[in-house]
Amino acid sequence: MRPALLDPLFAPVSSLPGIGPKLAKTFAKLVGREDEARVIDLVFHAPSSVIDRRLKPGIAHLPEGAIVTVEGRVDRHQPAPARSNAPYRVYLHDETGELTLTFFHAKADWLEKSLPVGETIVVSGRAEWFNGRPSMVHPDYMVPAEKADTLPAVEPVYPMTAGLSAKILRRSLEAALERVPDFPEWVDREIVARQGFPTTTEALRAIHHPRDDSDIELQSPARRRLAYDEFLAGQLSLSLVRSRMRKAKGRPVRPTGTLSQKVRAALPFALTAGQEQAVSAILGDMATDTRMLRMLQGDVGSGKTIVGLLAMLAVVEDGGQAVLMAPTEILARQHYDGIAALAERAGVRVRLLTGKTKARDRRQIETDLADGTAHIVIGTHALFQENVAYHDLRLAIVDEQHRFGVHQRLRLTQKGLSPHLLVMSATPIPRTLVLAAFGDMDVSNLTEKPAGRKPIQTVTIPLERIGDVVGRLRDALAEGKKCYWICPLVEESEAVELMSAEERHETLAKALGPDKVGLIHGRMSSADKDAAMEAFKSGETRLLVATTVVEVGVDVPDATIIVIEHAERFGLAQLHQLRGRVGRGAEASSCILLYKGPLSEMGRARLSVLRDSNDGFRIAEEDLKLRGEGELLGTRQSGVPGFQFGSIEAHGDILALARKDAGYIVNKDPELVSERGTALRTLLYLFRRDEAIRYLSAG
Ligand code: ADP
Ligand code: MG
């Protein structure tokens, strides 16, 4: 149960004064919550910069473009002439000179009331010079001199969203801040002292009421304190889960090799040395009674699937069951198609279970899993949301881990199951991030690509030349090539994204022949998706227009061209993933990044990294540099931490400290029952890491 101390913070924002349903929705958008924003989300909404209004050099000395505060006497008003677009002007002076206040479309009576002639007032805003005269357009503040102290000297500036005014955000934030209680100290006192940390409550107040910009800097004591809290919550929950998983003894897997031999014999290729190493590391892990927690990292196309299959076969040989969980339905189906064909030949029974499986089939599959008829089940996270019981689950594989939350992983253990766990990740994740996100898993890397792969040639072409590109595609299709066309990512709306895909499909079908061009997107029924994939695989369609549903894992080895429209809208890691859809066979492949100019500096940097490198690890590192760790790990909703206060680059030292501290805590007080343990439970709830608490027997 969440400590009552936190209840006011976890109430919906609509419990704050002046926030109705509409504003509540705006706030949900602002803080990136799909359901509803809570008070704590506002409290955690950190400013990105500050406006310093302390500069008061006098009217004659106002620096061009600077935010300044001026105190002066109002001399006269010059209303806009009727029916003109000219602004309304008000003049005031101090002992150094005269300042023009300029207002467009302003109400005269309001201005007369706010700026009475003869009064001394204080205004604050941006100074601008025109023809040698200082002016201020729409001051941010105008207050009578005797109320000068109501004007904030230093004002935090927040990330905003459409439909929200700074004033309303400010007001709501103040109300939210009032709900912040005094928390019990959960950080080790020695660390608090040595780091010079303020309390969490003080730190939250400090970032929202900065005295100057040093208060919101990454290295300010307040920010470091909050980053430490956040890291500690994350590391602690990982350590708790991990120690639970470790404690649950794994059952040693003793493979006979009969099935894997058959499957290996049926493969049209030999495993690479890296694949062999990974397989033996996995078999080695599973041979002991300690549960395996291993991550298999390998760039797109490095051949992780077969490694996973061999691990599953080992389990089946020993009489157990294995699950393979994929992030999307398409991917689950593709795994199913590939794996079932190979495995069933060896007498292994494979099932597919996704959210789209029909109720009747689902019941049969559930029976097969419960009585042990099925050996391997492949599916999406639906596998864990439903009441699926296993006869003897010994191995769980999670493909494309970065798309999965810790939640799904935990659900497994919630079912009282303690299978060995293998996660496969295509987005190469730098070591520090692995540690931050997953704790200290063992890692196998597939660094070499299967032999005979040709590098992908990547070119960038401005969108205006789309006609040339279509022309080149026509030639390529005529030569029998296959091609993906990825439609732009539309952040605001899935509906718009869909529309653009449908439109692109239509124009390309017209240009290249309607029967040659297929379409696939996330809103299609699974039967239609299947049909579209199948038609492309078989070569019936030769160009597949797709939204990013093909991003992860889709495998059509003879597709050799990929066009990515509006490449500048995608992240680096995502572009690399998409590009990995080609270059999977022996044919040379190419990737065409169509971009809309002019590119920002960042956009140009990103595209050139991609053009110059095919190395996923390098790209991941560049991505980290360019974008920060949160995005690399995927979105917040996926349950993988993007950090709110912490920055892995800037706060590496305290991340390491938090890891050590978390390990120490779990050793010393594994059930979190001491006084500090109780405080730490509050911390876990505060940062929404409370899933882990359910694994404490005393929780
Ligand atoms: P990823 O690591 O991206 O999941 P896949 O497992 O989908 O990669 O493998 C990509 C392609 O490479 C598949 O078509 C697979 O059959 C093929 N492949 C895997 N291992 C080898 C190998 N050792 N030699 C040749 N091709 C391989
Ligand atoms: Mg894969």
XYZ file of C-alpha atoms and ligand atoms in Angstrom:
727
model
C 0.000 0.000 0.000
C 1.189 3.447 -0.869
C 2.095 5.427 2.249
C -0.684 7.901 3.083
C 1.957 10.621 3.137
C 2.018 10.434 -0.659
C -1.729 10.468 -1.252
C -1.981 14.223 -1.895
C 0.764 13.900 -4.508
C -0.845 10.995 -6.280
C -4.250 12.638 -6.538
C -5.190 13.632 -10.086
C -4.215 17.183 -11.079
C -7.910 17.986 -11.278
C -7.884 17.960 -7.476
C -5.877 21.188 -7.604
C -7.801 24.467 -7.571
C -8.772 25.778 -11.002
C -8.045 22.607 -12.961
C -11.043 21.243 -14.839
C -11.229 18.247 -17.160
C -9.937 20.150 -20.169
C -6.903 21.540 -18.410
C -6.304 18.145 -16.822
C -6.021 16.699 -20.322
C -3.573 19.395 -21.327
C -1.466 18.587 -18.296
C -1.551 14.885 -19.131
C -0.135 15.773 -22.526
C 2.453 18.060 -20.985
C 3.853 15.387 -18.710
C 3.387 12.525 -21.162
C 0.834 10.490 -19.273
C -1.561 8.454 -21.310
C -4.192 8.224 -18.593
C -4.189 11.240 -16.322
C -1.615 13.538 -14.844
C -1.167 13.478 -11.114
C 0.017 16.188 -8.803
C 3.416 14.519 -8.549
C 3.839 14.780 -12.325
C 3.636 18.541 -12.025
C 6.004 18.598 -9.094
C 8.442 16.573 -11.182
C 8.040 18.832 -14.215
C 11.420 20.501 -13.998
C 12.193 23.891 -15.534
C 14.484 23.913 -18.523
C 15.925 27.375 -17.976
C 15.353 30.570 -16.040
C 14.539 34.159 -16.877
C 16.554 36.519 -14.775
C 14.811 39.868 -14.300
C 17.401 41.373 -12.004
C 19.068 43.443 -14.696
C 18.094 47.125 -14.119
C 20.646 49.257 -15.890
C 18.418 52.273 -16.507
C 16.560 53.098 -19.728
C 19.470 54.629 -21.610
C 21.663 51.599 -20.969
C 19.301 48.731 -21.798
C 21.214 46.012 -23.666
C 19.552 45.077 -26.948
C 17.565 41.867 -26.697
C 18.088 41.364 -22.959
C 15.411 40.724 -20.348
C 15.381 43.835 -18.167
C 13.343 45.508 -15.484
C 12.688 49.227 -15.631
C 11.132 51.597 -13.113
C 9.768 54.816 -14.563
C 7.036 57.414 -14.614
C 4.271 57.138 -17.207
C 4.263 60.332 -19.315
C 1.665 59.803 -21.993
C -0.423 57.342 -24.004
C -0.548 57.300 -27.766
C -3.524 55.154 -28.757
C -3.534 53.475 -32.149
C -5.357 55.562 -34.775
C -8.772 54.059 -35.536
C -8.834 51.200 -38.078
C -5.084 50.984 -38.411
C -2.617 48.256 -37.664
C -0.346 50.654 -35.829
C 0.338 49.724 -32.220
C -0.773 51.497 -29.073
C 2.187 53.201 -27.445
C 2.862 54.304 -23.898
C 5.890 56.393 -22.950
C 7.640 56.405 -19.621
C 10.928 57.785 -18.411
C 13.529 57.493 -15.686
C 16.446 59.831 -15.019
C 18.440 58.317 -17.922
C 15.940 58.385 -20.751
C 12.594 57.518 -22.321
C 11.193 54.036 -23.007
C 8.390 53.191 -25.440
C 6.023 50.397 -24.462
C 4.407 48.930 -27.559
C 1.128 46.996 -27.669
C -0.582 45.387 -30.625
C -4.339 44.826 -30.573
C -4.491 45.995 -26.982
C -7.582 47.230 -25.175
C -7.223 50.943 -24.452
C -9.164 50.939 -21.174
C -7.064 48.088 -19.810
C -3.865 49.980 -20.658
C -5.177 53.176 -19.116
C -5.905 51.297 -15.946
C -2.603 49.440 -15.802
C -0.455 52.401 -16.776
C -2.015 55.593 -15.413
C -0.286 58.791 -16.515
C 1.822 60.268 -13.739
C 2.260 56.992 -11.848
C 5.567 55.276 -11.269
C 5.493 51.706 -12.425
C 7.823 48.774 -12.862
C 7.853 46.889 -16.146
C 9.842 43.840 -17.124
C 10.385 42.302 -20.511
C 12.719 42.195 -23.502
C 14.470 45.418 -24.454
C 14.695 46.294 -28.129
C 16.150 49.295 -29.891
C 14.556 50.904 -32.959
C 16.155 53.875 -34.653
C 18.231 54.620 -31.602
C 15.265 54.469 -29.200
C 14.681 51.825 -26.585
C 11.365 50.013 -26.513
C 9.626 47.024 -24.991
C 6.903 45.118 -26.859
C 4.230 43.592 -24.619
C 6.063 43.639 -21.288
C 5.813 40.401 -19.306
C 5.012 42.333 -16.141
C 3.639 45.786 -15.368
C 3.128 46.577 -11.686
C 2.830 49.790 -9.639
C 6.155 50.704 -7.993
C 4.836 49.988 -4.524
C 4.107 46.397 -5.601
C 7.528 45.868 -7.171
C 8.232 42.969 -4.853
C 5.480 40.881 -6.479
C 7.593 40.740 -9.613
C 9.719 37.574 -9.627
C 13.428 38.353 -9.744
C 14.222 34.989 -11.278
C 11.582 33.009 -13.057
C 11.792 29.359 -14.060
C 10.876 28.524 -17.660
C 9.186 25.206 -18.291
C 8.773 22.920 -21.260
C 5.284 23.746 -22.525
C 2.568 22.218 -24.606
C -0.084 23.728 -26.879
C -3.022 25.285 -25.069
C -1.206 25.964 -21.820
C -0.170 29.409 -20.625
C 2.884 29.985 -18.469
C 0.689 31.732 -15.946
C -1.652 28.797 -15.480
C 1.209 26.337 -15.290
C 2.896 28.520 -12.694
C -0.257 28.788 -10.610
C -0.951 25.060 -10.758
C 2.637 24.257 -9.934
C 2.570 26.431 -6.854
C -0.546 24.629 -5.672
C 1.111 21.296 -6.415
C 4.249 22.276 -4.528
C 2.198 23.037 -1.440
C 1.278 19.388 -1.342
C 4.868 18.253 -1.057
C 5.278 16.889 2.469
C 8.438 16.537 4.505
C 9.729 13.152 3.468
C 11.525 10.807 5.805
C 15.224 10.711 4.856
C 15.838 7.657 2.708
C 19.364 8.408 1.657
C 22.226 7.273 3.811
C 23.150 10.161 6.133
C 26.795 9.893 5.301
C 26.065 10.228 1.595
C 23.809 13.209 2.276
C 26.570 14.900 4.217
C 29.369 14.066 1.828
C 27.406 15.113 -1.262
C 26.003 18.209 0.386
C 22.479 17.143 -0.590
C 19.499 19.230 0.479
C 16.440 17.229 1.536
C 14.184 16.036 -1.258
C 11.536 18.550 -0.233
C 14.051 21.403 -0.291
C 15.399 20.222 -3.610
C 11.942 20.215 -5.220
C 11.263 23.716 -3.937
C 14.674 24.902 -5.101
C 14.247 23.815 -8.703
C 10.853 25.503 -8.924
C 11.983 28.646 -7.114
C 15.466 29.120 -8.485
C 17.472 32.029 -7.158
C 19.452 32.017 -10.378
C 20.261 29.628 -13.180
C 22.813 27.744 -11.117
C 19.899 26.324 -9.114
C 18.533 24.379 -12.045
C 21.838 23.316 -13.555
C 22.471 19.584 -13.731
C 25.219 19.924 -11.160
C 23.295 22.015 -8.659
C 22.889 20.338 -5.276
C 19.105 20.276 -5.742
C 19.258 18.605 -9.111
C 21.888 16.128 -7.969
C 19.796 15.226 -4.956
C 16.757 14.516 -7.124
C 18.855 12.600 -9.618
C 20.230 10.515 -6.787
C 16.736 9.796 -5.472
C 15.639 8.780 -8.924
C 18.644 6.548 -9.540
C 18.335 5.024 -6.108
C 14.670 4.187 -6.655
C 15.510 2.591 -9.995
C 18.511 0.668 -8.779
C 16.764 -0.454 -5.656
C 13.776 -1.820 -7.507
C 16.075 -3.614 -9.914
C 18.096 -5.056 -7.068
C 14.976 -6.233 -5.292
C 13.571 -7.908 -8.361
C 16.914 -9.345 -9.165
C 17.510 -10.766 -5.745
C 14.075 -12.353 -5.897
C 14.828 -13.826 -9.245
C 18.163 -15.077 -8.085
C 16.722 -16.498 -4.911
C 14.195 -18.476 -6.845
C 16.508 -21.300 -7.763
C 16.611 -22.179 -11.406
C 16.336 -25.778 -12.352
C 19.400 -26.946 -14.206
C 18.699 -27.689 -17.841
C 20.340 -30.848 -19.173
C 19.983 -30.912 -22.942
C 20.472 -34.069 -24.939
C 21.292 -32.347 -28.189
C 18.918 -34.490 -30.246
C 16.587 -31.701 -31.316
C 19.215 -29.044 -31.838
C 21.214 -31.408 -34.021
C 18.228 -31.928 -36.278
C 17.566 -28.219 -36.520
C 21.191 -27.359 -37.134
C 21.294 -29.936 -39.910
C 18.296 -28.287 -41.531
C 19.816 -24.782 -41.467
C 21.101 -23.509 -44.801
C 24.103 -21.969 -43.013
C 26.606 -22.641 -40.266
C 26.532 -20.548 -37.101
C 29.138 -17.830 -36.752
C 31.724 -18.147 -34.005
C 29.897 -15.432 -32.069
C 26.616 -17.312 -32.284
C 28.290 -20.499 -31.097
C 29.818 -18.657 -28.174
C 26.495 -17.170 -27.216
C 24.807 -20.559 -27.381
C 27.388 -22.157 -25.134
C 27.269 -19.258 -22.663
C 23.503 -19.709 -22.446
C 23.675 -23.484 -22.064
C 26.364 -22.968 -19.442
C 24.141 -20.558 -17.493
C 21.153 -22.833 -17.664
C 23.152 -25.856 -16.545
C 23.458 -24.442 -13.038
C 20.770 -24.019 -10.411
C 21.201 -20.231 -10.427
C 18.696 -18.585 -12.690
C 20.067 -17.205 -15.874
C 19.696 -13.462 -16.429
C 21.463 -12.851 -19.668
C 21.212 -10.257 -22.357
C 22.060 -11.173 -25.911
C 23.040 -8.034 -27.739
C 23.581 -7.976 -31.425
C 23.144 -5.440 -34.127
C 20.211 -5.839 -36.475
C 20.695 -8.847 -38.711
C 23.356 -10.400 -36.537
C 21.277 -13.565 -36.162
C 19.961 -13.544 -32.611
C 16.846 -15.555 -33.390
C 18.644 -18.801 -34.112
C 20.599 -18.459 -30.877
C 17.299 -18.071 -29.034
C 15.837 -21.075 -30.816
C 18.770 -23.282 -29.854
C 18.353 -22.220 -26.231
C 14.668 -23.110 -26.366
C 15.406 -26.479 -27.930
C 17.816 -27.306 -25.116
C 14.982 -26.778 -22.651
C 12.562 -28.845 -24.686
C 15.095 -31.662 -24.883
C 15.085 -31.746 -21.102
C 11.293 -32.016 -21.032
C 10.559 -28.314 -20.349
C 8.728 -25.500 -22.092
C 9.954 -22.157 -23.404
C 8.292 -18.871 -24.335
C 9.498 -16.258 -26.761
C 7.950 -12.862 -26.285
C 8.099 -10.248 -29.038
C 7.138 -6.577 -28.877
C 4.760 -6.514 -31.827
C 2.328 -8.861 -33.394
C 4.048 -8.807 -36.747
C 7.282 -9.795 -35.139
C 5.694 -12.549 -33.093
C 4.145 -13.979 -36.230
C 7.361 -13.769 -38.111
C 9.223 -15.560 -35.353
C 6.489 -18.132 -35.326
C 6.690 -18.693 -39.063
C 10.454 -19.054 -39.025
C 10.733 -21.111 -35.877
C 7.732 -23.388 -36.314
C 8.935 -24.477 -39.737
C 12.319 -25.496 -38.362
C 11.251 -26.858 -35.001
C 8.230 -28.830 -36.045
C 10.326 -30.800 -38.448
C 12.194 -32.012 -35.370
C 8.927 -32.925 -33.683
C 8.727 -29.836 -31.466
C 5.229 -28.396 -31.040
C 5.123 -24.618 -31.385
C 2.155 -22.332 -30.726
C 1.452 -18.671 -31.421
C -0.503 -16.617 -28.908
C -1.157 -12.916 -29.369
C -3.857 -10.434 -28.464
C -5.468 -11.193 -31.806
C -5.715 -14.953 -31.343
C -9.372 -15.989 -31.563
C -11.016 -17.066 -28.323
C -11.521 -20.607 -29.503
C -7.961 -21.124 -30.633
C -6.755 -19.426 -27.506
C -8.548 -21.940 -25.290
C -6.958 -24.796 -27.166
C -3.518 -23.224 -26.916
C -3.973 -22.605 -23.218
C -4.881 -26.245 -22.727
C -1.840 -27.313 -24.732
C 0.406 -25.141 -22.601
C -1.110 -26.298 -19.359
C -0.845 -29.990 -20.084
C 2.522 -29.840 -21.775
C 1.349 -30.667 -25.293
C 2.956 -27.465 -26.537
C 6.712 -27.142 -26.109
C 7.309 -23.634 -27.319
C 4.942 -20.679 -27.357
C 5.643 -17.469 -29.192
C 3.629 -14.322 -28.643
C 3.288 -10.752 -27.549
C 2.855 -9.404 -24.046
C -0.708 -10.759 -24.246
C 1.041 -13.942 -23.177
C 1.344 -12.543 -19.725
C -1.747 -10.471 -19.367
C -4.004 -13.451 -19.671
C -4.430 -16.468 -17.529
C -1.874 -18.621 -19.179
C -0.680 -21.536 -17.093
C 2.335 -23.567 -18.046
C 3.053 -27.200 -17.545
C 6.755 -26.642 -16.933
C 8.086 -23.275 -18.078
C 11.861 -23.301 -17.927
C 13.003 -20.505 -20.229
C 11.583 -17.117 -21.169
C 13.100 -15.134 -24.003
C 12.246 -11.511 -24.486
C 13.083 -10.215 -27.940
C 13.924 -6.572 -28.589
C 14.111 -5.836 -24.908
C 14.221 -2.086 -25.216
C 10.582 -2.129 -26.184
C 9.599 -4.019 -23.108
C 9.044 -2.731 -19.664
C 10.283 -4.186 -16.480
C 6.598 -4.793 -15.839
C 6.243 -7.633 -18.276
C 9.328 -9.258 -16.907
C 7.922 -9.006 -13.436
C 4.630 -10.532 -14.427
C 6.394 -13.769 -15.081
C 7.618 -13.964 -11.540
C 4.218 -12.908 -10.334
C 2.861 -16.111 -11.748
C 5.166 -17.932 -9.417
C 7.315 -18.961 -12.335
C 11.042 -18.728 -12.213
C 12.287 -19.620 -15.636
C 15.729 -18.777 -16.920
C 15.602 -15.432 -18.638
C 17.247 -14.339 -21.863
C 16.654 -10.903 -23.305
C 17.657 -10.136 -26.852
C 18.319 -6.574 -27.835
C 18.962 -5.237 -31.286
C 19.547 -1.669 -30.257
C 23.037 -1.940 -28.944
C 22.940 -0.398 -25.551
C 26.114 1.051 -24.076
C 27.234 -0.672 -20.922
C 26.364 2.203 -18.603
C 22.825 2.170 -19.887
C 22.480 -1.566 -19.483
C 23.443 -1.112 -15.877
C 21.081 1.767 -15.318
C 18.140 0.092 -16.985
C 18.525 -3.560 -16.221
C 21.003 -3.909 -13.393
C 23.993 -6.135 -13.809
C 22.886 -8.748 -16.293
C 25.386 -10.975 -17.970
C 25.831 -9.877 -21.545
C 26.697 -11.803 -24.703
C 27.545 -9.788 -27.767
C 27.210 -10.870 -31.357
C 29.771 -8.583 -32.892
C 30.298 -10.207 -36.257
C 27.676 -10.365 -38.945
C 26.957 -13.658 -40.695
C 29.416 -14.154 -43.541
C 28.763 -12.801 -46.987
C 26.843 -9.718 -45.914
C 27.492 -6.725 -48.094
C 27.523 -3.334 -46.422
C 24.497 -1.160 -47.000
C 25.124 1.914 -49.059
C 23.377 4.873 -47.520
C 22.608 8.107 -49.339
C 20.781 11.261 -48.295
C 18.556 12.971 -50.824
C 16.385 16.057 -50.360
C 12.663 15.449 -50.582
C 12.342 17.701 -53.626
C 14.075 14.986 -55.619
C 11.514 12.352 -54.728
C 10.700 12.084 -58.444
C 14.230 10.815 -59.221
C 13.965 8.304 -56.431
C 10.688 6.939 -57.753
C 12.302 6.680 -61.170
C 15.181 4.673 -59.756
C 12.750 2.419 -57.931
C 10.927 1.729 -61.180
C 14.197 0.448 -62.674
C 15.000 -1.552 -59.563
C 11.602 -3.228 -59.490
C 11.956 -4.032 -63.164
C 15.205 -5.820 -62.310
C 13.252 -7.896 -59.801
C 14.383 -6.114 -56.665
C 12.291 -5.651 -53.528
C 11.965 -2.440 -51.654
C 10.500 -0.937 -48.471
C 9.141 2.580 -48.403
C 8.883 3.869 -44.846
C 6.398 6.660 -44.303
C 7.160 9.575 -42.066
C 6.697 9.409 -38.395
C 3.962 11.804 -37.374
C 4.377 12.547 -33.719
C 1.141 14.352 -33.125
C -1.252 11.844 -34.437
C -1.467 8.263 -35.486
C -4.406 9.164 -37.700
C -2.294 11.601 -39.701
C 0.465 9.041 -39.924
C -1.965 6.553 -41.326
C -3.296 9.028 -43.825
C 0.159 9.837 -45.083
C 0.919 6.134 -45.519
C -2.286 5.577 -47.440
C -1.625 8.584 -49.640
C 1.929 7.517 -50.330
C 0.700 4.055 -51.176
C -1.733 5.500 -53.655
C 0.792 7.701 -55.446
C 3.411 4.964 -55.592
C 0.871 2.427 -56.801
C -0.086 4.834 -59.555
C 3.534 5.440 -60.515
C 4.818 1.873 -60.291
C 1.848 -0.361 -60.947
C -0.989 -1.072 -58.506
C -0.417 -4.806 -58.219
C 3.256 -4.351 -57.376
C 2.810 -2.081 -54.381
C 1.623 -3.276 -50.970
C 0.748 -1.423 -47.781
C 1.147 -2.317 -44.141
C 0.409 -0.314 -41.017
C -0.423 -0.819 -37.381
C -4.161 -0.275 -37.690
C -4.714 -3.163 -40.091
C -6.248 -6.378 -38.864
C -3.715 -9.073 -38.237
C -5.050 -11.097 -41.145
C -4.479 -8.139 -43.449
C -1.024 -7.546 -42.016
C -0.177 -11.168 -42.557
C -1.450 -11.060 -46.091
C 0.585 -7.926 -46.827
C 3.766 -9.433 -45.361
C 3.163 -12.705 -47.168
C 2.606 -10.997 -50.511
C 5.865 -9.099 -50.063
C 7.806 -12.152 -48.982
C 6.574 -14.235 -51.879
C 7.336 -11.455 -54.329
C 3.773 -10.877 -55.396
C 4.224 -7.260 -54.315
C 7.692 -5.825 -54.777
C 7.389 -2.576 -52.938
C 5.988 -2.420 -49.440
C 4.782 0.937 -48.163
C 4.919 0.794 -44.389
C 4.709 2.821 -41.242
C 7.267 2.085 -38.586
C 5.556 -1.223 -37.813
C 8.355 -2.846 -39.777
C 10.943 -1.220 -37.591
C 11.823 -4.100 -35.355
C 13.000 -7.444 -36.529
C 11.059 -7.903 -39.761
C 13.036 -10.265 -41.928
C 12.661 -10.443 -45.696
C 16.218 -11.299 -46.780
C 15.798 -10.489 -50.467
C 14.563 -6.945 -49.880
C 17.525 -4.777 -50.838
C 16.312 -1.195 -50.947
C 14.756 0.898 -48.227
C 13.539 4.436 -48.671
C 12.853 6.400 -45.501
C 10.724 9.455 -46.057
C 11.288 12.441 -43.780
C 14.305 10.727 -42.303
C 14.972 13.858 -40.247
C 11.974 13.066 -38.073
C 13.362 9.782 -36.855
C 15.874 9.110 -34.141
C 19.241 7.693 -35.029
C 18.709 4.370 -33.360
C 15.379 4.043 -35.086
C 16.869 4.863 -38.476
C 19.521 2.265 -37.918
C 16.842 -0.275 -36.991
C 14.869 0.553 -40.092
C 17.906 0.364 -42.289
C 18.573 -3.059 -40.836
C 15.529 -4.338 -42.739
C 17.815 -4.574 -45.757
C 21.313 -6.001 -46.104
C 20.105 -9.278 -44.695
C 20.983 -11.431 -47.679
C 23.927 -11.836 -50.012
C 22.862 -8.996 -52.347
C 24.244 -5.479 -51.978
C 21.639 -3.192 -50.468
C 20.945 0.467 -50.282
C 19.186 2.868 -47.986
C 17.828 6.171 -49.228
C 17.202 8.799 -46.599
C 14.787 11.337 -48.011
C 14.950 14.462 -45.929
C 13.108 17.726 -45.848
C 15.512 20.673 -45.817
C 16.735 22.866 -44.400
C 18.147 20.538 -41.786
C 18.972 21.702 -38.310
C 22.550 21.210 -37.254
C 21.473 18.247 -35.182
C 19.506 16.811 -38.095
C 22.510 17.091 -40.373
C 24.782 15.511 -37.772
C 22.407 12.596 -37.324
C 22.043 11.812 -40.987
C 25.765 11.993 -41.578
C 26.490 9.601 -38.717
C 24.163 7.167 -40.388
C 25.636 7.715 -43.821
C 29.147 7.163 -42.558
C 28.614 4.182 -40.313
C 26.930 0.807 -40.333
C 28.142 0.021 -36.868
C 25.266 -0.144 -34.445
C 27.457 0.339 -31.401
C 28.982 3.481 -32.783
C 25.596 4.779 -33.778
C 24.199 4.087 -30.339
C 27.018 6.053 -28.803
C 26.544 8.989 -31.168
C 22.845 8.824 -30.471
C 23.520 9.013 -26.790
C 25.668 12.070 -27.349
C 23.140 13.769 -29.578
C 19.916 12.942 -27.860
C 20.439 11.828 -24.330
C 19.752 8.510 -22.752
C 16.005 8.718 -22.222
C 15.136 8.485 -25.850
C 17.674 5.830 -26.584
C 15.991 3.558 -24.134
C 12.597 4.170 -25.620
C 9.709 6.034 -24.215
C 8.720 6.384 -20.647
C 5.484 4.488 -21.232
C 7.375 1.384 -22.191
C 8.367 1.182 -18.562
C 12.056 1.527 -19.236
C 13.486 4.459 -17.429
C 14.077 7.621 -19.277
C 15.175 9.732 -16.382
C 13.359 12.803 -15.212
C 16.122 14.382 -13.169
C 19.051 12.092 -13.691
C 21.380 12.276 -16.661
C 23.646 9.330 -17.208
C 26.244 11.553 -18.797
C 26.225 14.268 -16.179
C 25.510 12.167 -13.114
C 27.580 9.061 -13.747
C 29.215 9.384 -10.345
C 25.981 9.342 -8.386
C 24.517 6.592 -10.545
C 27.431 4.399 -9.529
C 26.903 5.428 -5.930
C 23.197 4.590 -6.113
C 23.981 1.154 -7.498
C 26.361 0.451 -4.670
C 23.953 1.763 -2.104
C 21.080 -0.293 -3.529
C 23.165 -3.437 -3.388
C 24.066 -2.674 0.196
C 20.446 -2.079 1.178
C 19.178 -5.277 -0.410
C 21.881 -7.200 1.397
C 21.261 -5.657 4.749
C 17.529 -5.152 4.766
C 16.098 -7.260 1.957
C 12.506 -6.834 3.119
C 12.828 -3.080 3.697
C 11.565 -3.234 7.247
C 14.087 -1.065 9.092
C 13.375 2.620 9.609
C 15.380 3.481 6.537
C 13.756 0.565 4.723
C 10.329 2.053 5.370
C 11.504 5.409 4.092
C 12.866 3.669 0.999
C 9.464 2.167 0.312
C 8.137 5.715 0.176
C 10.896 6.564 -2.265
C 9.941 3.644 -4.505
C 6.338 4.807 -4.574
C 7.344 8.391 -5.189
C 9.228 7.412 -8.338
C 6.637 4.844 -9.361
C 8.991 1.953 -8.832
C 6.650 0.271 -6.421
C 6.154 -2.872 -8.555
C 9.202 -4.179 -6.750
C 7.507 -3.799 -3.374
C 5.065 -6.531 -4.222
C 7.935 -8.954 -4.139
C 8.715 -8.250 -0.550
C 7.054 -10.788 1.677
C 6.265 -8.126 4.229
C 4.828 -5.840 1.517
P 18.430 -10.258 -35.644
O 19.669 -10.389 -34.846
O 18.269 -8.897 -36.216
O 17.212 -10.748 -34.920
P 17.849 -12.487 -37.318
O 17.938 -13.500 -36.261
O 16.497 -12.071 -37.772
O 18.657 -11.200 -36.891
O 18.732 -12.976 -38.523
C 18.839 -12.223 -39.714
C 18.988 -13.124 -40.916
O 20.265 -13.768 -40.893
C 17.975 -14.236 -40.960
O 17.502 -14.361 -42.280
C 18.748 -15.463 -40.529
O 18.222 -16.646 -41.088
C 20.116 -15.169 -41.073
N 21.232 -15.793 -40.342
C 21.313 -15.975 -39.015
N 22.486 -16.560 -38.687
C 23.172 -16.738 -39.846
C 24.461 -17.299 -40.183
N 25.268 -17.774 -39.238
N 24.821 -17.284 -41.480
C 24.003 -16.794 -42.440
N 22.775 -16.269 -42.193
C 22.363 -16.228 -40.910
Mg 15.403 -10.202 -34.274
